[in-house]
Amino acid sequence: MMQPLVDRPVLTGGSARDRLATCLSLATLKMWFPILGWLPRYNRTWLQMDLIAGATVGLTTVPQALAYAEVAGLPVQYGLYSAFMGGFIYCIFGTSKDITLGPTAIMSLLCADYIEHDPVYAVLLTFLCGVIQASMAVLRLGFLLDFISYPVIKGFTCAAAVTIGFGQVKNLLGLRGIPQQFFLQVYYTFHNIAQARVGDVVLGLFCLLLLVSLTVMTRTLGPGSDDLPVHVRAARGLVRGLATVRNALVVVAATCVAYSWELSGHHSFTITGETSQGLPPFQPPPFSETTPNGTVISFSDMAQDLGGGLAVIPLMGLLESIAIAKAFASQNDYRIDGNQELFAIGLTNILGSFVSAYPVTGSFGRTAVNSQSGVCSPAGGVVTGTIVLLSLAFLMPLFRYIPKASLAAVIICAVAPMVDVRVVAQLWTVRRLDLLPFLVTFLVSFWQVQYGIVGGVLVSMVMLLHAIARPKLKVSDHDVLVIELNSGLNFPATEYISKVLYTEALLVSPPRSVVLDCHHISSLDFTVVQELRDLLRQFQLRKAGLVFCSLSHAMLEVLLVADLPGLMHTESVEAALQALSELNFTEEPDLVQPLLAK
């Protein structure tokens, strides 16, 4: 069995000094600082692999960060501001060797709905998200993410991918003044398509063709073999290398083309424009904002403007990051600590707000590149973060020449795999009812992403509550009725089960005895006990028997403590049937004695 990466200490009774010693033990320090667990084992081979993986991911991160800032509606430098802190923080506090934290397409789309192109709101949102996420980790509230079902996640990611991808068509065509709302965006994009700029269209399509070609080429290469000639292996390695850094390759090539045309005096491409040069200042996040007309917006007003984003963005950030971490941990045969992951991403966002970052989470695409490059520890993120910092320090003047069409091509190719049409067929085959939360999330997300998530979760919760309130019952006739409960017995189900017992046993003529098979039930609550008390009385009044069988030890203790009059219980259905055949219901109801068949 796979062991956890870090053994959690168990706090037991004892003196205050003993408890303090436990809290300060090496195991506790490793729990909060996972780097202490793998750093003593670090070696030269790990260093070599982490350098290669970190550099590879860094070359992917820079163009994607610039592109995702466009999705968030922020100046492109804010993408880089958000892309380096995660590598340094996660190296110390993270428990996955593969995951990379930074700006993502989905998180950028979510942020765009709340910050409204205002970097001040973006940075404050990052700080508040980090506080919420770190607090959830400390309070062990990660279980709340379990209420977001797989169909809701897939519906959201598919809708987000379509929204993000189509949102970049305007940049691919060089159109301006297109609204952000999806349906208006679709209308005005087609309405203004005659105004498309030829240079942007040609360059954008060329970038798309190059990105797709490199992706397809790597898929058709197949597995490598040492038996192949050296020149064939070298060619395969070259193609794989170009495919790995394809985003950087395309952006650099497009930037060179745009720069040469700008020098010749031809403005044929829509370029990024002026960007802030150098590293971001390290300063506390803003808790107020002064508008150009001199109006001061207080912290409370800003928090109120962010509204539902303070719930949606932290939860979706955690969900995306932990889902990715779990997937790659399973693939590479190790385990992660969910609450420690929450703490790592929360702390990343808190400290990221001090360098003007907007909210970040785990990136599936860059994590896949990291894993495929053979990363051995979270130290690979340090290399990635260093590359981003070097880009900010020395390359920012060149970023102004990046064509928006090339960034649009990078984003479209990045989100296209997220549109997984196969999930519809899978849901239809496995459980058709799960299509309902998927479709609600998918369709409503085109109106407002956050409403799509909330709608899907609500539909999933209603389905879950319905299953609890209406448990499946298996009824069989053995002269007496044997009713098997196929799920737990909780207070929402009491009315339904009582109705079934009344209909099938008590309201017929003559009333019939019932054996209640409880081997699937593990717990009872007070409401259920009170309903059982009434049912037993009704069965006694009608001179019929109600026998419980296969009760767990915990359930039997609860029923005995409740002192239910006329309680009868056996260890098996057969024993219950035998006991009912021997009972004489001609006696007065209060003379029927409890029975235990062994």
Coordinates of C-alpha atoms in Angstrom, one line a residue:
M1 CA 0.0 0.0 0.0
M2 CA 1.2 3.5 -0.9
Q3 CA 2.3 5.4 2.2
P4 CA 1.6 9.1 2.7
L5 CA 4.4 11.5 1.9
V6 CA 4.3 12.9 5.4
D7 CA 3.2 11.0 8.6
R8 CA 0.8 13.2 10.6
P9 CA 1.5 13.3 14.3
V10 CA -1.3 12.3 16.6
L11 CA -2.0 14.5 19.6
T12 CA -2.9 12.4 22.6
G13 CA -3.4 13.2 26.2
G14 CA -0.6 14.1 28.5
S15 CA 1.1 17.0 30.1
A16 CA 1.3 20.4 28.3
R17 CA 5.0 19.8 27.9
D18 CA 4.3 16.5 26.1
R19 CA 1.8 18.1 23.8
L20 CA 4.2 21.0 23.0
A21 CA 6.9 18.5 22.2
T22 CA 4.6 16.7 19.8
C23 CA 3.6 20.0 18.1
L24 CA 7.3 20.9 17.6
S25 CA 8.3 17.4 16.6
L26 CA 10.0 16.7 13.2
A27 CA 6.9 15.0 12.0
T28 CA 4.8 18.1 12.6
L29 CA 7.4 20.3 10.9
K30 CA 7.4 18.0 7.9
M31 CA 3.6 18.2 7.9
W32 CA 3.6 22.0 7.6
F33 CA 6.9 22.2 5.6
P34 CA 6.9 19.2 3.2
I35 CA 10.3 20.4 1.8
L36 CA 11.9 18.9 5.0
G37 CA 10.7 15.5 3.8
W38 CA 12.3 15.4 0.4
L39 CA 15.2 17.9 0.6
P40 CA 17.5 15.6 2.6
R41 CA 17.2 13.0 -0.2
Y42 CA 17.9 15.5 -3.0
N43 CA 20.7 14.5 -5.3
R44 CA 22.5 15.5 -8.5
T45 CA 20.2 13.4 -10.7
W46 CA 17.1 15.2 -9.3
L47 CA 18.8 18.5 -9.8
Q48 CA 19.4 17.8 -13.5
M49 CA 15.9 16.6 -14.2
D50 CA 14.3 19.6 -12.2
L51 CA 16.4 22.0 -14.2
I52 CA 15.3 20.5 -17.5
A53 CA 11.6 20.3 -16.5
G54 CA 11.6 23.8 -14.9
A55 CA 13.1 25.4 -17.9
T56 CA 10.7 23.6 -20.2
V57 CA 7.7 24.7 -18.2
G58 CA 9.1 28.2 -18.0
L59 CA 9.2 28.6 -21.8
T60 CA 5.6 27.5 -21.8
T61 CA 4.5 29.7 -18.9
V62 CA 5.7 33.0 -20.3
P63 CA 3.6 33.1 -23.4
Q64 CA 0.6 31.6 -21.7
A65 CA 0.8 34.1 -18.8
L66 CA 0.8 36.9 -21.2
A67 CA -2.2 35.4 -23.1
Y68 CA -4.2 34.7 -19.9
A69 CA -3.9 38.2 -18.7
E70 CA -5.7 39.2 -21.9
V71 CA -8.5 36.8 -20.9
A72 CA -8.7 38.4 -17.5
G73 CA -9.0 41.8 -19.1
L74 CA -5.7 43.0 -17.6
P75 CA -2.4 44.4 -19.0
V76 CA -0.2 41.5 -20.2
Q77 CA 2.4 42.1 -17.5
Y78 CA 0.0 41.1 -14.8
G79 CA 0.1 37.6 -16.2
L80 CA 3.8 37.4 -15.5
Y81 CA 3.3 39.1 -12.1
S82 CA 1.1 36.1 -11.3
A83 CA 3.3 33.4 -12.7
F84 CA 6.4 33.3 -10.5
M85 CA 5.4 33.4 -6.9
G86 CA 3.7 30.0 -7.0
G87 CA 7.0 28.2 -7.9
F88 CA 8.8 29.5 -4.9
I89 CA 6.0 29.1 -2.3
Y90 CA 4.9 25.7 -3.6
C91 CA 8.5 24.3 -3.4
I92 CA 8.3 24.8 0.4
F93 CA 4.7 24.0 1.2
G94 CA 3.4 21.8 -1.6
T95 CA 3.1 18.0 -1.6
S96 CA 3.0 17.2 -5.3
K97 CA 6.2 17.1 -7.3
D98 CA 4.3 17.7 -10.6
I99 CA 1.9 20.6 -10.2
T100 CA 2.7 24.1 -11.3
L101 CA 0.8 27.1 -9.9
G102 CA 0.1 30.2 -12.0
P103 CA -2.6 31.9 -14.1
T104 CA -4.9 29.6 -16.0
A105 CA -7.6 30.1 -18.6
I106 CA -10.5 29.2 -16.4
M107 CA -9.3 31.3 -13.4
S108 CA -8.7 34.3 -15.8
L109 CA -12.2 34.0 -17.2
L110 CA -13.7 33.9 -13.7
C111 CA -11.7 36.9 -12.6
A112 CA -12.7 38.9 -15.6
D113 CA -16.4 38.8 -14.5
Y114 CA -15.5 40.5 -11.2
I115 CA -12.5 42.8 -11.6
E116 CA -13.8 44.7 -14.7
H117 CA -10.4 45.4 -16.2
D118 CA -9.2 47.1 -12.9
P119 CA -5.8 45.8 -11.6
V120 CA -6.5 47.2 -8.1
Y121 CA -9.6 45.0 -7.8
A122 CA -7.6 42.0 -9.2
V123 CA -4.8 42.3 -6.6
L124 CA -7.3 42.8 -3.7
L125 CA -9.2 39.7 -4.9
T126 CA -6.0 37.7 -4.9
F127 CA -5.3 38.7 -1.3
L128 CA -8.8 37.9 -0.1
C129 CA -8.9 34.6 -2.0
G130 CA -5.6 33.6 -0.4
V131 CA -6.9 34.4 3.1
I132 CA -10.1 32.4 2.4
Q133 CA -8.2 29.4 1.0
A134 CA -5.6 29.4 3.8
S135 CA -8.3 29.6 6.4
M136 CA -10.1 26.7 4.9
A137 CA -6.9 24.7 5.1
V138 CA -6.4 25.6 8.8
L139 CA -10.0 24.7 9.6
R140 CA -9.9 21.5 7.6
L141 CA -12.8 22.6 5.3
G142 CA -11.5 20.9 2.2
F143 CA -14.4 18.5 2.3
L144 CA -16.7 21.2 1.0
L145 CA -15.2 20.6 -2.5
D146 CA -16.6 17.1 -2.4
F147 CA -20.1 18.6 -3.1
I148 CA -19.0 19.7 -6.5
S149 CA -19.7 16.7 -8.7
Y150 CA -17.9 15.5 -11.7
P151 CA -20.7 16.4 -14.2
V152 CA -20.7 20.0 -12.8
I153 CA -16.9 20.2 -13.2
K154 CA -17.1 18.9 -16.8
G155 CA -20.0 21.1 -17.7
F156 CA -18.1 24.1 -16.3
T157 CA -14.8 23.4 -18.0
C158 CA -16.5 22.7 -21.4
A159 CA -18.5 25.9 -21.2
A160 CA -15.4 27.9 -20.0
A161 CA -13.4 26.5 -22.9
V162 CA -16.0 27.5 -25.5
T163 CA -16.3 31.0 -23.9
I164 CA -12.6 31.5 -23.7
G165 CA -11.9 30.2 -27.1
F166 CA -14.6 32.2 -28.8
G167 CA -13.6 35.3 -26.8
Q168 CA -10.2 35.2 -28.6
V169 CA -11.8 35.2 -32.1
K170 CA -12.0 39.0 -31.9
N171 CA -8.2 39.2 -31.4
L172 CA -7.7 36.7 -34.2
L173 CA -9.7 38.9 -36.5
G174 CA -8.3 42.2 -35.1
L175 CA -11.7 43.5 -34.1
R176 CA -12.2 46.1 -31.4
G177 CA -15.1 47.2 -29.2
I178 CA -16.5 43.7 -28.8
P179 CA -18.5 43.2 -25.5
Q180 CA -17.4 40.7 -22.9
Q181 CA -20.8 39.0 -22.4
F182 CA -20.8 35.8 -24.4
F183 CA -24.0 36.1 -26.4
L184 CA -23.3 39.8 -27.2
Q185 CA -19.8 38.8 -28.1
V186 CA -21.1 36.2 -30.6
Y187 CA -23.5 38.7 -32.1
Y188 CA -21.1 41.6 -32.5
T189 CA -18.2 39.4 -33.7
F190 CA -20.2 38.2 -36.7
H191 CA -21.8 41.6 -37.1
N192 CA -18.4 43.3 -37.4
I193 CA -16.6 40.5 -39.3
A194 CA -16.3 42.8 -42.3
Q195 CA -14.0 45.0 -40.3
A196 CA -11.5 42.2 -39.8
R197 CA -7.8 43.2 -40.4
V198 CA -6.1 41.1 -43.0
G199 CA -2.8 41.1 -41.2
D200 CA -4.2 39.8 -37.9
V201 CA -6.3 37.1 -39.7
V202 CA -3.3 35.8 -41.7
L203 CA -0.9 35.9 -38.8
G204 CA -3.4 34.3 -36.4
L205 CA -4.3 31.5 -38.8
F206 CA -0.7 30.8 -39.5
C207 CA 0.0 30.6 -35.7
L208 CA -2.9 28.2 -35.3
L209 CA -1.8 26.0 -38.1
L210 CA 1.8 25.8 -36.7
L211 CA 0.5 25.0 -33.2
V212 CA -1.9 22.3 -34.4
S213 CA 0.8 20.8 -36.7
L214 CA 3.3 20.5 -34.0
T215 CA 0.8 18.9 -31.7
V216 CA -0.4 16.4 -34.3
M217 CA 3.2 15.5 -35.2
T218 CA 4.1 14.5 -31.7
R219 CA 1.0 12.3 -31.4
T220 CA 1.8 10.5 -34.6
L221 CA 5.5 9.8 -33.7
G222 CA 4.7 6.9 -31.4
P223 CA 7.0 5.5 -28.7
G224 CA 10.7 5.8 -29.2
S225 CA 13.1 2.9 -29.6
D226 CA 16.8 2.4 -29.2
D227 CA 16.8 0.3 -32.3
L228 CA 16.1 3.3 -34.5
P229 CA 19.0 5.0 -36.4
V230 CA 20.6 7.9 -34.7
H231 CA 19.4 10.5 -37.2
V232 CA 15.8 9.2 -36.7
R233 CA 16.0 9.5 -32.9
A234 CA 17.5 12.9 -33.3
A235 CA 14.7 14.0 -35.6
R236 CA 12.1 12.7 -33.2
G237 CA 13.8 14.5 -30.3
L238 CA 13.8 17.7 -32.3
V239 CA 10.1 17.5 -33.1
R240 CA 9.2 16.7 -29.5
G241 CA 11.4 19.6 -28.3
L242 CA 9.8 22.0 -30.7
A243 CA 6.3 20.8 -29.7
T244 CA 7.1 21.2 -26.0
V245 CA 8.1 24.9 -26.5
R246 CA 5.6 25.5 -29.3
N247 CA 3.8 28.3 -27.5
A248 CA 7.1 30.2 -27.0
L249 CA 8.2 29.4 -30.5
V250 CA 5.0 30.8 -32.1
V251 CA 5.0 33.9 -29.9
V252 CA 8.6 34.7 -30.6
A253 CA 8.2 34.2 -34.4
A254 CA 5.1 36.3 -34.5
T255 CA 6.8 39.0 -32.4
C256 CA 9.7 39.1 -34.8
V257 CA 7.3 39.5 -37.8
A258 CA 5.4 42.3 -36.1
Y259 CA 8.6 44.1 -35.0
S260 CA 10.0 44.0 -38.5
W261 CA 6.7 45.4 -40.0
E262 CA 6.6 48.1 -37.3
L263 CA 10.2 49.2 -38.1
S264 CA 9.2 49.5 -41.8
G265 CA 6.3 51.8 -40.9
H266 CA 3.5 49.3 -41.6
H267 CA 1.1 48.8 -38.8
S268 CA -0.5 45.7 -40.1
F269 CA -0.9 43.9 -36.8
T270 CA -2.7 44.6 -33.5
I271 CA 0.1 44.5 -31.0
T272 CA 0.1 44.4 -27.2
G273 CA 1.3 47.9 -26.8
E274 CA 3.1 49.6 -23.9
T275 CA 3.9 47.4 -20.9
S276 CA 5.3 48.3 -17.5
Q277 CA 9.0 47.5 -17.4
G278 CA 10.9 45.6 -14.8
L279 CA 9.9 43.6 -11.7
P280 CA 6.7 44.6 -9.9
P281 CA 7.2 46.5 -6.6
F282 CA 6.8 44.5 -3.4
Q283 CA 4.1 46.3 -1.5
P284 CA 0.9 45.4 0.5
P285 CA -2.2 44.9 -1.6
P286 CA -4.4 47.9 -2.0
F287 CA -7.4 48.2 0.4
S288 CA -8.9 51.2 -1.2
E289 CA -8.8 52.9 -4.6
T290 CA -8.9 56.5 -5.8
T291 CA -10.6 56.9 -9.1
P292 CA -9.4 59.5 -11.7
N293 CA -12.1 61.9 -10.6
G294 CA -10.8 61.8 -7.0
T295 CA -13.5 59.5 -5.5
V296 CA -12.1 57.2 -2.9
I297 CA -13.6 53.6 -2.9
S298 CA -13.3 52.1 0.5
F299 CA -12.3 48.5 1.3
S300 CA -15.9 47.6 2.2
D301 CA -17.2 49.0 -1.1
M302 CA -14.6 47.0 -3.0
A303 CA -15.4 43.8 -1.2
Q304 CA -19.1 44.4 -1.9
D305 CA -18.3 45.0 -5.6
L306 CA -16.4 41.7 -5.7
G307 CA -19.5 40.0 -4.2
G308 CA -19.9 36.4 -5.2
G309 CA -16.4 36.3 -6.5
L310 CA -15.1 35.9 -3.0
A311 CA -16.9 32.5 -2.9
V312 CA -16.7 31.3 -6.5
I313 CA -13.0 32.0 -7.2
P314 CA -11.4 30.6 -4.1
L315 CA -13.5 27.4 -4.3
M316 CA -12.9 26.9 -8.1
G317 CA -9.2 27.7 -7.6
L318 CA -8.9 25.0 -4.9
L319 CA -11.0 22.5 -6.9
E320 CA -8.9 22.9 -10.1
S321 CA -5.6 22.7 -8.2
I322 CA -6.4 19.7 -6.0
A323 CA -8.1 17.8 -8.9
I324 CA -4.9 18.2 -11.0
A325 CA -2.6 17.3 -8.1
K326 CA -4.6 14.1 -7.3
A327 CA -4.6 13.1 -11.0
F328 CA -0.9 13.3 -11.4
A329 CA -0.2 11.8 -7.9
S330 CA -2.2 8.8 -8.9
Q331 CA -0.5 8.6 -12.3
N332 CA 3.0 8.8 -10.7
D333 CA 2.3 6.6 -7.7
Y334 CA 2.5 9.0 -4.7
R335 CA 0.0 10.7 -2.5
I336 CA -0.7 14.3 -1.6
D337 CA -2.1 16.0 1.5
G338 CA -5.3 17.8 0.4
N339 CA -5.4 20.3 3.3
Q340 CA -1.7 21.1 2.8
E341 CA -2.4 21.8 -0.9
L342 CA -5.1 24.2 0.2
F343 CA -2.6 26.0 2.5
A344 CA 0.0 26.1 -0.3
I345 CA -2.3 27.7 -2.8
G346 CA -3.7 30.1 -0.2
L347 CA -0.3 31.3 0.8
T348 CA 0.7 31.7 -2.8
N349 CA -2.2 34.0 -3.4
I350 CA -1.6 36.0 -0.2
L351 CA 2.0 36.6 -1.1
G352 CA 1.2 37.0 -4.8
S353 CA -1.0 40.0 -3.9
F354 CA 2.2 41.7 -2.7
V355 CA 3.6 41.5 -6.2
S356 CA 0.4 42.6 -8.0
A357 CA -0.7 39.1 -9.0
Y358 CA -4.2 38.1 -9.8
P359 CA -5.6 34.8 -8.4
V360 CA -3.8 31.6 -9.5
T361 CA -4.4 27.9 -9.3
G362 CA -2.9 24.7 -10.7
S363 CA -2.5 24.5 -14.5
F364 CA -3.3 21.2 -16.1
G365 CA -1.4 21.8 -19.3
R366 CA 1.8 23.1 -17.6
T367 CA 1.6 20.3 -15.0
A368 CA 1.4 17.7 -17.8
V369 CA 4.5 19.3 -19.4
N370 CA 6.3 19.2 -16.0
S371 CA 5.5 15.6 -15.4
Q372 CA 6.4 14.5 -19.0
S373 CA 9.7 16.3 -18.7
G374 CA 10.7 14.1 -15.7
V375 CA 10.5 16.5 -12.8
C376 CA 11.6 14.9 -9.6
S377 CA 10.6 17.4 -6.9
P378 CA 8.7 20.7 -6.4
A379 CA 12.1 22.5 -6.9
G380 CA 11.4 22.5 -10.7
G381 CA 9.0 25.4 -9.9
V382 CA 11.9 27.5 -8.6
V383 CA 13.5 27.2 -12.1
T384 CA 10.2 28.2 -13.8
G385 CA 9.7 31.1 -11.4
T386 CA 13.3 32.3 -12.1
I387 CA 12.7 32.3 -15.9
V388 CA 9.6 34.4 -15.4
L389 CA 11.5 36.9 -13.3
L390 CA 14.2 37.1 -15.9
S391 CA 11.6 37.8 -18.5
L392 CA 10.1 40.5 -16.4
A393 CA 13.6 42.1 -15.8
F394 CA 15.0 42.0 -19.3
L395 CA 12.4 41.3 -21.9
M396 CA 9.4 43.5 -21.0
P397 CA 10.3 46.2 -23.7
L398 CA 10.0 43.5 -26.4
F399 CA 6.6 42.3 -25.2
R400 CA 4.9 45.4 -26.5
Y401 CA 5.4 44.0 -30.0
I402 CA 3.7 40.7 -29.4
P403 CA 0.7 40.5 -31.8
K404 CA -2.6 39.8 -30.0
A405 CA -3.5 37.3 -32.8
S406 CA -0.6 35.1 -31.7
L407 CA -1.7 35.2 -28.1
A408 CA -5.2 34.3 -29.3
A409 CA -3.9 31.3 -31.1
V410 CA -2.0 30.1 -28.0
I411 CA -5.2 30.4 -25.9
I412 CA -7.4 28.7 -28.4
C413 CA -5.1 25.7 -28.7
A414 CA -4.7 25.6 -24.9
V415 CA -8.4 25.4 -24.2
A416 CA -9.5 23.3 -27.2
P417 CA -8.7 19.9 -25.4
M418 CA -11.0 21.0 -22.5
V419 CA -14.1 20.7 -24.8
D420 CA -14.6 17.0 -24.1
V421 CA -17.6 15.9 -26.1
R422 CA -17.0 12.2 -25.1
V423 CA -18.3 13.0 -21.6
V424 CA -21.8 13.3 -22.9
A425 CA -21.8 9.8 -24.2
Q426 CA -20.2 8.5 -21.0
L427 CA -22.8 10.1 -18.8
W428 CA -25.6 8.8 -21.1
T429 CA -24.1 5.3 -20.8
V430 CA -23.4 5.2 -17.1
R431 CA -26.2 7.3 -15.6
R432 CA -28.4 9.5 -17.8
L433 CA -29.7 11.5 -14.8
D434 CA -26.2 13.0 -14.4
L435 CA -26.6 14.7 -17.7
L436 CA -29.0 17.1 -15.9
P437 CA -26.4 18.9 -13.7
F438 CA -23.9 18.8 -16.6
L439 CA -26.3 20.5 -19.0
V440 CA -27.5 23.0 -16.5
T441 CA -23.9 24.0 -15.7
F442 CA -22.9 24.0 -19.3
L443 CA -25.8 26.1 -20.6
V444 CA -26.1 28.6 -17.7
S445 CA -22.3 29.2 -17.8
F446 CA -22.7 31.0 -21.1
W447 CA -24.9 33.6 -19.3
Q448 CA -22.7 33.9 -16.2
V449 CA -20.0 31.4 -15.3
Q450 CA -20.6 31.7 -11.6
Y451 CA -24.3 31.1 -12.0
G452 CA -23.6 28.0 -14.1
I453 CA -21.5 26.5 -11.2
V454 CA -24.1 27.4 -8.6
G455 CA -26.9 26.1 -10.8
G456 CA -25.1 22.8 -11.3
V457 CA -24.3 22.4 -7.7
L458 CA -27.9 23.1 -6.7
V459 CA -29.2 20.5 -9.2
S460 CA -26.6 18.0 -7.9
M461 CA -27.7 18.7 -4.3
V462 CA -31.4 18.3 -5.1
M463 CA -30.6 14.9 -6.8
L464 CA -28.5 13.9 -3.7
L465 CA -31.2 14.9 -1.3
H466 CA -33.9 13.2 -3.3
A467 CA -31.9 10.0 -3.1
I468 CA -31.6 10.4 0.7
A469 CA -35.3 11.2 1.1
R470 CA -36.5 8.5 -1.2
P471 CA -34.2 5.4 -0.6
K472 CA -34.8 2.4 -2.7
L473 CA -36.8 -0.3 -1.1
K474 CA -36.8 -4.0 -2.1
V475 CA -40.1 -5.6 -1.1
S476 CA -40.6 -9.4 -1.1
D477 CA -43.5 -11.5 0.1
H478 CA -42.9 -14.5 2.4
D479 CA -46.4 -14.7 3.9
V480 CA -45.2 -11.6 5.7
L481 CA -43.6 -8.6 4.0
V482 CA -39.8 -8.4 3.9
I483 CA -38.6 -4.9 3.2
E484 CA -34.9 -4.3 2.5
L485 CA -33.6 -0.8 2.8
N486 CA -30.9 -0.4 0.1
S487 CA -29.4 2.8 1.5
G488 CA -29.0 4.7 4.8
L489 CA -31.9 5.7 7.0
N490 CA -31.9 9.4 7.8
F491 CA -34.6 11.8 8.9
P492 CA -35.6 13.0 5.4
A493 CA -36.6 9.5 4.5
T494 CA -38.8 8.7 7.6
E495 CA -42.0 10.1 6.1
Y496 CA -41.5 8.1 2.8
I497 CA -40.7 4.8 4.6
S498 CA -43.7 5.3 7.0
K499 CA -45.9 5.8 4.0
V500 CA -44.7 2.6 2.4
L501 CA -45.3 0.6 5.6
Y502 CA -48.7 2.1 6.0
T503 CA -49.7 1.4 2.4
E504 CA -48.2 -2.1 2.1
A505 CA -48.9 -3.4 5.6
L506 CA -51.2 -1.4 7.9
L507 CA -53.9 -0.2 5.6
V508 CA -54.6 -3.5 3.9
S509 CA -57.1 -6.0 5.3
P510 CA -56.0 -7.9 7.3
P511 CA -52.9 -5.9 8.4
R512 CA -49.7 -7.7 7.6
S513 CA -46.5 -8.2 9.6
V514 CA -43.2 -6.7 8.3
V515 CA -39.6 -7.7 8.6
L516 CA -37.3 -4.7 8.1
D517 CA -33.9 -5.8 6.8
C518 CA -31.4 -3.2 8.1
H519 CA -28.1 -4.7 7.1
H520 CA -27.4 -1.7 4.8
I521 CA -28.0 0.9 7.6
S522 CA -25.2 2.0 9.9
S523 CA -26.7 4.9 11.9
L524 CA -30.0 6.4 13.1
D525 CA -30.9 9.9 14.2
F526 CA -33.5 11.1 16.8
T527 CA -36.2 11.9 14.2
V528 CA -36.0 8.3 12.8
V529 CA -36.2 6.8 16.3
Q530 CA -39.3 8.8 17.1
E531 CA -40.9 7.7 13.9
L532 CA -40.1 4.1 14.7
R533 CA -41.7 4.5 18.1
D534 CA -44.9 5.6 16.4
L535 CA -44.7 2.8 13.8
L536 CA -44.3 0.1 16.5
R537 CA -47.3 1.4 18.3
Q538 CA -49.4 1.4 15.2
F539 CA -48.4 -2.2 14.4
Q540 CA -49.3 -3.3 17.9
L541 CA -52.7 -1.6 17.7
R542 CA -53.4 -3.5 14.5
K543 CA -52.2 -6.7 16.0
A544 CA -49.3 -7.1 13.4
G545 CA -45.6 -7.5 13.9
L546 CA -42.7 -5.2 13.0
V547 CA -39.4 -7.0 13.4
F548 CA -35.9 -5.5 12.7
C549 CA -33.2 -7.8 11.5
S550 CA -29.4 -7.5 10.8
L551 CA -29.0 -4.5 13.0
S552 CA -25.5 -3.2 13.5
H553 CA -24.2 -3.1 17.0
A554 CA -24.3 0.8 17.0
M555 CA -27.9 0.8 15.8
L556 CA -29.0 -1.8 18.3
E557 CA -27.5 0.3 21.1
V558 CA -29.4 3.4 20.0
L559 CA -32.7 1.5 19.8
L560 CA -32.2 -0.1 23.2
V561 CA -31.3 3.2 24.8
A562 CA -34.4 4.7 23.3
D563 CA -36.5 2.1 25.1
L564 CA -39.0 1.5 22.3
P565 CA -42.1 -0.4 23.4
G566 CA -42.6 -3.6 21.6
L567 CA -39.2 -3.6 19.9
M568 CA -38.3 -7.0 18.3
H569 CA -35.0 -7.7 16.6
T570 CA -33.3 -10.8 15.2
E571 CA -29.9 -11.5 13.6
S572 CA -31.3 -12.7 10.2
V573 CA -34.4 -12.6 8.0
E574 CA -35.0 -16.3 8.5
A575 CA -35.0 -15.9 12.3
A576 CA -37.4 -12.9 12.0
L577 CA -39.8 -15.0 9.8
Q578 CA -39.6 -17.9 12.3
A579 CA -40.3 -15.5 15.2
L580 CA -43.3 -13.9 13.5
S581 CA -44.8 -17.4 12.8
E582 CA -44.7 -18.2 16.5
L583 CA -46.1 -14.9 17.8
N584 CA -49.7 -14.8 18.9
F585 CA -51.2 -11.4 18.0
T586 CA -54.5 -12.1 19.8
E587 CA -53.0 -10.8 23.0
E588 CA -53.3 -7.3 24.1
P589 CA -50.8 -5.0 22.4
D590 CA -49.0 -4.1 25.6
L591 CA -48.4 -7.8 26.3
V592 CA -46.3 -8.4 23.2
Q593 CA -42.8 -8.9 24.5
P594 CA -39.5 -7.9 22.8
L595 CA -37.8 -10.8 21.2
L596 CA -34.2 -11.5 20.4
A597 CA -33.6 -14.6 18.2
K598 CA -30.1 -16.0 18.3

